[in-house]
Amino acid sequence: MHIYRVVGISESDTMASYIFNTNDGGNTWNQQFYEEKVHFFRVRFIDENNGWAVGFKFPDITIFSAACYRTTDGGKRWDKYDINDVIAYDISIVDSDTAYLTGFGLDFSSNLYKYTS
C-alpha cells in the first residue's frame, strides 16, 4: 500500500511544497516532488499510478494561479497544468482520463473545471 503526504513550508521569503510517499506504513518516507512558490491543498490517487496534486502557485504577491500536477507513474514524474486566476483546493478523480477540479477565483467566485485526456 502506498501512502502520500503533502508538506508545505513557509518562511519569510519563500513558500514551497513537498510530496512524500511511503511503502512501509509510514516507517520511512521518500521525497517524490518539490516545488517552490507552490502550496498544495490536496493530493489524491485513484490507483497505484494515477494521481493529482492541486493548490496554488504565486510567482509574486499579485499573481495567483492554480497549481495542478498529474502523475501517471506513481509519482516518479509530475506534469504541470496551469489555470490562471484560480486557487485550486480540491480534485475528484473519476478515472485515469477524467478529473474535476474545484477552486475559487480572485473575486472569490466558485469554479469547477473538468480535465479529460
Short mmCIF file of C-alpha atoms in Angstrom, two decimals:
data_model
loop_
_atom_site.label_atom_id
_atom_site.label_comp_id
_atom_site.label_asym_id
_atom_site.label_seq_id
_atom_site.Cartn_x
_atom_site.Cartn_y
_atom_site.Cartn_z
CA MET A 1 0.00 0.00 0.00
CA HIS A 2 1.28 3.46 -0.92
CA ILE A 3 0.54 6.44 1.28
CA TYR A 4 1.19 10.01 0.12
CA ARG A 5 1.67 13.12 2.19
CA VAL A 6 1.98 16.78 1.28
CA VAL A 7 4.17 19.05 3.37
CA GLY A 8 4.29 22.79 2.89
CA ILE A 9 6.88 25.14 4.29
CA SER A 10 6.51 28.84 4.72
CA GLU A 11 9.33 31.14 5.65
CA SER A 12 9.61 34.90 5.46
CA ASP A 13 10.89 34.89 1.89
CA THR A 14 9.62 31.64 0.35
CA MET A 15 6.92 29.00 0.35
CA ALA A 16 7.28 25.52 -1.05
CA SER A 17 5.52 22.16 -1.13
CA TYR A 18 6.84 18.63 -1.00
CA ILE A 19 5.14 15.34 -1.81
CA PHE A 20 6.41 12.27 0.05
CA ASN A 21 5.33 8.65 -0.18
CA THR A 22 5.80 5.57 1.95
CA ASN A 23 5.60 1.90 1.07
CA ASP A 24 6.00 0.60 4.63
CA GLY A 25 3.11 2.14 6.54
CA GLY A 26 4.99 5.33 7.44
CA ASN A 27 8.23 3.97 8.90
CA THR A 28 10.20 5.65 6.11
CA TRP A 29 9.21 8.46 3.72
CA ASN A 30 10.65 9.22 0.28
CA GLN A 31 10.53 12.66 -1.30
CA GLN A 32 8.94 12.47 -4.74
CA PHE A 33 8.32 16.10 -5.62
CA TYR A 34 9.38 19.60 -4.57
CA GLU A 35 8.21 22.93 -5.97
CA GLU A 36 8.92 26.46 -4.75
CA LYS A 37 6.22 29.13 -4.66
CA VAL A 38 3.50 26.46 -4.59
CA HIS A 39 1.10 25.47 -1.84
CA PHE A 40 -0.81 22.19 -2.21
CA PHE A 41 -4.19 21.63 -0.59
CA ARG A 42 -4.83 18.09 -1.80
CA VAL A 43 -3.14 15.00 -3.23
CA ARG A 44 -5.38 12.21 -4.47
CA PHE A 45 -4.70 8.90 -6.23
CA ILE A 46 -7.23 6.57 -7.83
CA ASP A 47 -4.78 3.70 -8.09
CA GLU A 48 -1.09 2.99 -7.61
CA ASN A 49 -0.07 5.06 -10.65
CA ASN A 50 -2.62 7.81 -11.35
CA GLY A 51 -2.84 10.83 -9.10
CA TRP A 52 -3.17 14.60 -8.86
CA ALA A 53 -1.84 17.31 -6.55
CA VAL A 54 -3.69 20.65 -6.53
CA GLY A 55 -3.29 24.01 -4.86
CA PHE A 56 -1.99 27.38 -5.97
CA LYS A 57 1.24 28.97 -7.10
CA PHE A 58 2.30 32.56 -6.80
CA PRO A 59 5.28 33.92 -8.72
CA ASP A 60 4.76 37.16 -6.80
CA ILE A 61 2.21 38.55 -4.35
CA THR A 62 -0.07 39.95 -7.07
CA ILE A 63 -0.33 36.86 -9.30
CA PHE A 64 -2.05 33.61 -8.34
CA SER A 65 -2.88 30.60 -10.45
CA ALA A 66 -3.90 27.02 -9.85
CA ALA A 67 -1.10 24.55 -9.27
CA CYS A 68 -2.26 21.28 -10.82
CA TYR A 69 0.14 18.40 -11.20
CA ARG A 70 -0.70 14.95 -12.56
CA THR A 71 1.25 11.71 -12.37
CA THR A 72 0.64 8.52 -14.32
CA ASP A 73 3.66 6.62 -13.00
CA GLY A 74 3.12 6.57 -9.25
CA GLY A 75 4.75 9.94 -8.64
CA LYS A 76 8.08 9.49 -10.39
CA ARG A 77 7.16 12.32 -12.77
CA TRP A 78 4.61 15.11 -12.29
CA ASP A 79 3.21 17.03 -15.28
CA LYS A 80 2.05 20.61 -14.66
CA TYR A 81 -1.26 22.10 -15.82
CA ASP A 82 -1.84 25.84 -15.37
CA ILE A 83 -5.16 27.61 -14.81
CA ASN A 84 -4.72 31.37 -14.33
CA ASP A 85 -6.52 33.46 -11.71
CA VAL A 86 -7.81 30.42 -9.79
CA ILE A 87 -6.82 28.88 -6.49
CA ALA A 88 -7.49 25.14 -6.66
CA TYR A 89 -8.47 23.48 -3.40
CA ASP A 90 -9.78 20.03 -4.25
CA ILE A 91 -9.95 17.44 -7.01
CA SER A 92 -12.21 14.45 -7.63
CA ILE A 93 -10.78 11.79 -9.90
CA VAL A 94 -13.33 9.79 -11.88
CA ASP A 95 -10.88 7.55 -13.73
CA SER A 96 -7.41 7.76 -15.28
CA ASP A 97 -8.77 10.05 -18.02
CA THR A 98 -11.22 12.32 -16.15
CA ALA A 99 -10.98 14.60 -13.12
CA TYR A 100 -12.93 17.55 -11.71
CA LEU A 101 -11.10 20.43 -10.06
CA THR A 102 -12.79 22.88 -7.69
CA GLY A 103 -11.40 26.26 -6.83
CA PHE A 104 -12.17 29.90 -6.44
CA GLY A 105 -11.24 32.97 -8.41
CA LEU A 106 -9.56 36.09 -7.15
CA ASP A 107 -13.04 37.59 -6.71
CA PHE A 108 -13.92 34.50 -4.55
CA SER A 109 -16.27 33.11 -7.19
CA SER A 110 -16.54 29.32 -7.20
CA ASN A 111 -15.18 27.44 -10.19
CA LEU A 112 -15.46 23.87 -11.43
CA TYR A 113 -13.12 22.57 -14.16
CA LYS A 114 -13.18 19.26 -15.96
CA TYR A 115 -9.98 17.58 -17.17
CA THR A 116 -10.11 14.87 -19.83
CA SER A 117 -7.21 13.25 -21.62
#
